[in-house]
Amino acid sequence: MTAEHTAEWVERAIAQAEPGSAHPSRELQVLERIERARRRKPKVREELITLAHGAGGKATRTLVEAVFLEAFRNPVLESLDDGAALDVNGSRMVFTTDSFVVSPLFFPGGDIGDLAVNGTVNDLAVCGARPLYLSAAFILEEGFPVADLRRITDSMAAAAARAGVHVVTGDTKVVQRGKGDGCYVTTAGVGVLDRKITLGPSTVRPGDAVIVSGPIGEHGITIMIARGELDIAADVTSDTASIHDLVATLLDTAPVRMLRDATRGGVATVLNEIAEAAQLAIMVDEPAIPIRPVVNGACELLGLDPLYVACEGRFVAVVDGAHAEAAVDALRRHPLGEAAAIVGTVEADPAGLVLLKTVFGGTRIVDVLVGDPLPRIC
Amino acid sequence: MRFIDEYRDAGKARRLAAQIRELCEPGRQYTFMEVCGGHTHTIYKHGLEDYLPEAVTLVHGPGCPVCVIPMGRVDDAIAIARQPGVIMTSFGDMMRVPGGQGSFLDAKAAGADIRMVYSPLDALKIARTNPDRTVVFMAIGFETTAPSTAMTVLRAAAEGLANFFVFCNHVTIIPAIKAILDSPDQRLDGFIGPGHVSTVIGCRPYEFIASGYGKPLVCAGFEPLDVLQSVHMLLRQLAEGRAEVENQYTRVVPWEGNRKALEVISQVMEVRPYFEWRGLGFISQSALRMREAYAAHDAERLFEVPGVRVADPKACQCGEVLKGVLKPWECKVFGTACTPETPIGTCMVSSEGACAAYYNFGRFTRQRIKETSTT
Amino acid sequence: MCLGIPGEIIELLPGQTDLATVDVVGVRRAIHIGLLGEEGVRPGDWVLVHVGFAMSKIDEAEAAATLALLTGLGAAYTDELDALAESDIT
């Protein structure tokens, strides 16, 4: 937005503003006005795509709703779920796709190949589906070492074997040197809905419990460190993993309302999506959130909030409150769920908000970020 | 984490809160300014206001370096970043701050080479490894950060790194506090002093606030118990009729500050006759620039900086909000033209700004108002 | 305004003037210790880290004194009052 635009905006806003008075009810009016503004149809104001549009926060949401949803609108897409539930000749399928761009391509705990398989398997799993088949498309940069490509495909094959899925179709394109980041991978996946259950925000009720399946933020911190720009070292590895088996354990134990894969934007973003879609409140208990000390240390040092840091092998589940303890016990017996914990509860009010009861004993709102969480010095 | 977790103890906070209530004179309202954005962050991050009685209001001050950078300086920095061969380096904080023509993130999207660094030393490293490029460090911050920039310049000079430059936007806190104290409409009862600035300047420079203006200041640490204890210390001073400079953050802040850090600053930098602060206007002797002796590393001398001046929009009432005269929602453009996605004024720019915080957290307030009105 | 985090000095980097490795619960980084002046630092010392520089040595005795004061404040108050305070803030 240019300076002139800003000036115009201001003039218009003043013209619209009610005559100012310091009456207490005016504060409510102002707050109501903000709520209305928040509900307005999203509009992309930028003329160019910025990195914020890919960060999974508000900017991503706006781009998806204002550009993609506008162009492709249909009832299946409108739910903006991790995958699309489809009826195909009488069987219930889930279809999903995801692109992977990560720098560096190889990092402690995994590489872009693991991510590409696990990410799509997890999107299917959190829709309640049993993952079956994947596609894999590669965009390779001229000059990319074949040995590196083999490393990536070996990881993909191993991850697919672990998840019990097959890569059944694919594609390759090569772009000129300098036009790509070595290697981008896009996977799509289909799974089948075996269970007679309905997952989704409409099933969420006050009194339900919110579960996080393991320690948060490890993938995001690992990548940030592996980039080397921050010049820090720490013993932390990516949490990338296929969680379909862990999800199955949960679905076997407790009535589950909905599941989300906590990737970009971290647990905070997922919790907001749930609260917003269900029009209920989520009250999170900060001391209950599983997080390793080293991730906490990195976050303190860089001024980041771990709630917004990406995971690649963790889910957030809303389950019937009465069965939450049993569900967590079952998850903890699974190697990927050892640190699973009940982190909060669903409440009726204030609808659409995520509140955090802090270690210190205060309460604050956990909002969605506009873009990536950036390290800060102040 | 040592020196952190023990200052987040809820049990101690409850006891301290009870003492704070005891110290409030019935019927009296107390307004304290936390000068530093870091304290604002602590207050929101930990939900600290839940422990404060209605009688105590905290006003968020001007100590957020990215909030007070005038739009014209951001435009100047982007103009430098767009020069051929330039790598602009910046702290993450600056990336989203809008000038008149967009932010660093926008400029990066349009092709400028702008990189995020954790330390000015990392910018120096980029200069070392890219000898054919011109590496500019966007230096922002108060006295806490200025010594790091100065030390980095000294290192660049010693290494003979001719391609390393600093675009100096360092500001100093005392003139800003004085500007606020001198404004006729301020109604502050005391200050929560900036702890980390004080590691450098010490506690003496605040003494004029107590002796000249009769207001207490407590130099405070950044954990929530530190802030709560500082409120307690301020209230106790008021109850006892004292106005003094006190140091709550003794584990980190020496009364005399850090002599070495001050020497390094004055070796490399000098005070500008005046500098513009977003929301507060021009304040004399409130910022630093590079000395002639280090001209070889001064981006302002190397580049023809356009020196754009973008006036704060007239409707913007950030100055009043910063001084605690207006609540964020009382500003004419709050929530209409000015939102976190399209900020107009300084208080909406950073998530620590008073208006951004209120915009994001006000919904909670609304809920509370509704609850109180229905019960 | 200025994020400063306590970290423990692990080692002074050999052959590098004014650089030391600092540890923040398992996160390590080389930081500049040249702003600390003559007092200097030794492994095991705790410092306040800001933008890759040690700004100040943390005074452990003062830290203990502040905590003792915080523990002492309101210690005379009964648990009853404690409970009352708790009910106020929820």
PDB file of N, CA, C and O in Angstrom, chain B residues 69-79 98-101 167 169 276 278 305-312:
ATOM      1  N   ILE B  69      10.761   3.874  14.737  1.00  0.00           N
ATOM      2  CA  ILE B  69      11.482   4.222  13.500  1.00  0.00           C
ATOM      3  C   ILE B  69      10.500   4.930  12.560  1.00  0.00           C
ATOM      4  O   ILE B  69       9.465   4.370  12.236  1.00  0.00           O
ATOM      5  N   PRO B  70      10.800   6.166  12.148  1.00  0.00           N
ATOM      6  CA  PRO B  70       9.863   6.860  11.264  1.00  0.00           C
ATOM      7  C   PRO B  70       9.791   6.183   9.889  1.00  0.00           C
ATOM      8  O   PRO B  70      10.755   5.574   9.446  1.00  0.00           O
ATOM      9  N   MET B  71       8.634   6.298   9.254  1.00  0.00           N
ATOM     10  CA  MET B  71       8.421   5.621   7.976  1.00  0.00           C
ATOM     11  C   MET B  71       9.469   5.993   6.940  1.00  0.00           C
ATOM     12  O   MET B  71       9.899   5.174   6.138  1.00  0.00           O
ATOM     13  N   GLY B  72       9.889   7.276   6.976  1.00  0.00           N
ATOM     14  CA  GLY B  72      10.873   7.738   6.004  1.00  0.00           C
ATOM     15  C   GLY B  72      12.188   6.976   6.112  1.00  0.00           C
ATOM     16  O   GLY B  72      12.836   6.689   5.103  1.00  0.00           O
ATOM     17  N   ARG B  73      12.587   6.623   7.342  1.00  0.00           N
ATOM     18  CA  ARG B  73      13.844   5.878   7.524  1.00  0.00           C
ATOM     19  C   ARG B  73      13.719   4.471   6.950  1.00  0.00           C
ATOM     20  O   ARG B  73      14.690   3.924   6.427  1.00  0.00           O
ATOM     21  N   VAL B  74      12.534   3.879   7.091  1.00  0.00           N
ATOM     22  CA  VAL B  74      12.323   2.545   6.508  1.00  0.00           C
ATOM     23  C   VAL B  74      12.439   2.651   4.984  1.00  0.00           C
ATOM     24  O   VAL B  74      13.093   1.826   4.338  1.00  0.00           O
ATOM     25  N   ASP B  75      11.834   3.699   4.428  1.00  0.00           N
ATOM     26  CA  ASP B  75      11.918   3.899   2.971  1.00  0.00           C
ATOM     27  C   ASP B  75      13.380   4.097   2.538  1.00  0.00           C
ATOM     28  O   ASP B  75      13.809   3.560   1.517  1.00  0.00           O
ATOM     29  N   ASP B  76      14.128   4.876   3.325  1.00  0.00           N
ATOM     30  CA  ASP B  76      15.557   5.082   3.028  1.00  0.00           C
ATOM     31  C   ASP B  76      16.300   3.747   3.019  1.00  0.00           C
ATOM     32  O   ASP B  76      17.113   3.473   2.133  1.00  0.00           O
ATOM     33  N   ALA B  77      16.019   2.921   4.031  1.00  0.00           N
ATOM     34  CA  ALA B  77      16.700   1.630   4.144  1.00  0.00           C
ATOM     35  C   ALA B  77      16.366   0.754   2.937  1.00  0.00           C
ATOM     36  O   ALA B  77      17.238   0.069   2.394  1.00  0.00           O
ATOM     37  N   ILE B  78      15.111   0.805   2.513  1.00  0.00           N
ATOM     38  CA  ILE B  78      14.712  -0.005   1.358  1.00  0.00           C
ATOM     39  C   ILE B  78      15.388   0.529   0.091  1.00  0.00           C
ATOM     40  O   ILE B  78      15.834  -0.248  -0.762  1.00  0.00           O
ATOM     41  N   ALA B  79      15.517   1.850   0.003  1.00  0.00           N
ATOM     42  CA  ALA B  79      16.218   2.440  -1.148  1.00  0.00           C
ATOM     43  C   ALA B  79      17.666   1.938  -1.195  1.00  0.00           C
ATOM     44  O   ALA B  79      18.198   1.629  -2.264  1.00  0.00           O
ATOM     45  N   PRO B  98       6.230  -1.421   8.285  1.00  0.00           N
ATOM     46  CA  PRO B  98       5.963  -0.720   7.038  1.00  0.00           C
ATOM     47  C   PRO B  98       6.507   0.702   7.000  1.00  0.00           C
ATOM     48  O   PRO B  98       6.392   1.439   7.974  1.00  0.00           O
ATOM     49  N   GLY B  99       7.122   1.068   5.894  1.00  0.00           N
ATOM     50  CA  GLY B  99       7.438   2.461   5.641  1.00  0.00           C
ATOM     51  C   GLY B  99       6.306   3.017   4.784  1.00  0.00           C
ATOM     52  O   GLY B  99       5.228   2.429   4.717  1.00  0.00           O
ATOM     53  N   GLY B 100       6.565   4.125   4.115  1.00  0.00           N
ATOM     54  CA  GLY B 100       5.549   4.675   3.223  1.00  0.00           C
ATOM     55  C   GLY B 100       5.354   3.788   1.992  1.00  0.00           C
ATOM     56  O   GLY B 100       4.316   3.812   1.351  1.00  0.00           O
ATOM     57  N   GLN B 101       6.399   3.019   1.654  1.00  0.00           N
ATOM     58  CA  GLN B 101       6.366   2.219   0.430  1.00  0.00           C
ATOM     59  C   GLN B 101       6.488   0.733   0.739  1.00  0.00           C
ATOM     60  O   GLN B 101       7.098  -0.012  -0.025  1.00  0.00           O
ATOM     61  N   PHE B 167      23.761   1.167   8.646  1.00  0.00           N
ATOM     62  CA  PHE B 167      22.762   2.226   8.508  1.00  0.00           C
ATOM     63  C   PHE B 167      22.246   2.471   9.923  1.00  0.00           C
ATOM     64  O   PHE B 167      21.453   1.706  10.452  1.00  0.00           O
ATOM     65  N   ASN B 169      20.449   3.673  13.062  1.00  0.00           N
ATOM     66  CA  ASN B 169      19.178   4.207  13.541  1.00  0.00           C
ATOM     67  C   ASN B 169      19.058   4.058  15.051  1.00  0.00           C
ATOM     68  O   ASN B 169      17.953   3.946  15.575  1.00  0.00           O
ATOM     69  N   GLU B 276      13.773  12.040  14.186  1.00  0.00           N
ATOM     70  CA  GLU B 276      12.318  11.915  14.240  1.00  0.00           C
ATOM     71  C   GLU B 276      11.926  10.579  14.864  1.00  0.00           C
ATOM     72  O   GLU B 276      12.505   9.541  14.550  1.00  0.00           O
ATOM     73  N   ARG B 278       8.672   8.088  15.341  1.00  0.00           N
ATOM     74  CA  ARG B 278       7.311   7.856  14.878  1.00  0.00           C
ATOM     75  C   ARG B 278       6.358   8.049  16.060  1.00  0.00           C
ATOM     76  O   ARG B 278       6.568   7.500  17.129  1.00  0.00           O
ATOM     77  N   VAL B 305      21.319   8.698   0.597  1.00  0.00           N
ATOM     78  CA  VAL B 305      20.045   8.325   1.212  1.00  0.00           C
ATOM     79  C   VAL B 305      19.006   9.382   0.861  1.00  0.00           C
ATOM     80  O   VAL B 305      19.249  10.567   1.070  1.00  0.00           O
ATOM     81  N   PRO B 306      17.895   8.951   0.285  1.00  0.00           N
ATOM     82  CA  PRO B 306      16.912   9.924  -0.176  1.00  0.00           C
ATOM     83  C   PRO B 306      16.442  10.875   0.933  1.00  0.00           C
ATOM     84  O   PRO B 306      16.045  12.001   0.653  1.00  0.00           O
ATOM     85  N   GLY B 307      16.499  10.408   2.186  1.00  0.00           N
ATOM     86  CA  GLY B 307      16.039  11.268   3.285  1.00  0.00           C
ATOM     87  C   GLY B 307      14.565  11.583   3.176  1.00  0.00           C
ATOM     88  O   GLY B 307      14.122  12.702   3.408  1.00  0.00           O
ATOM     89  N   VAL B 308      13.824  10.557   2.795  1.00  0.00           N
ATOM     90  CA  VAL B 308      12.385  10.724   2.632  1.00  0.00           C
ATOM     91  C   VAL B 308      11.776  11.085   3.976  1.00  0.00           C
ATOM     92  O   VAL B 308      12.175  10.550   5.004  1.00  0.00           O
ATOM     93  N   ARG B 309      10.834  12.001   3.947  1.00  0.00           N
ATOM     94  CA  ARG B 309      10.109  12.279   5.179  1.00  0.00           C
ATOM     95  C   ARG B 309       8.644  11.955   4.933  1.00  0.00           C
ATOM     96  O   ARG B 309       8.011  12.553   4.084  1.00  0.00           O
ATOM     97  N   VAL B 310       8.149  10.960   5.600  1.00  0.00           N
ATOM     98  CA  VAL B 310       6.742  10.628   5.476  1.00  0.00           C
ATOM     99  C   VAL B 310       6.081  11.026   6.780  1.00  0.00           C
ATOM    100  O   VAL B 310       6.379  10.464   7.830  1.00  0.00           O
ATOM    101  N   ALA B 311       5.228  12.033   6.710  1.00  0.00           N
ATOM    102  CA  ALA B 311       4.602  12.524   7.931  1.00  0.00           C
ATOM    103  C   ALA B 311       3.655  11.457   8.467  1.00  0.00           C
ATOM    104  O   ALA B 311       3.021  10.739   7.692  1.00  0.00           O
ATOM    105  N   ASP B 312       3.591  11.330   9.784  1.00  0.00           N
ATOM    106  CA  ASP B 312       2.577  10.451  10.357  1.00  0.00           C
ATOM    107  C   ASP B 312       1.225  11.011   9.931  1.00  0.00           C
ATOM    108  O   ASP B 312       1.018  12.224   9.959  1.00  0.00           O
TER     109      ASP B 312
END
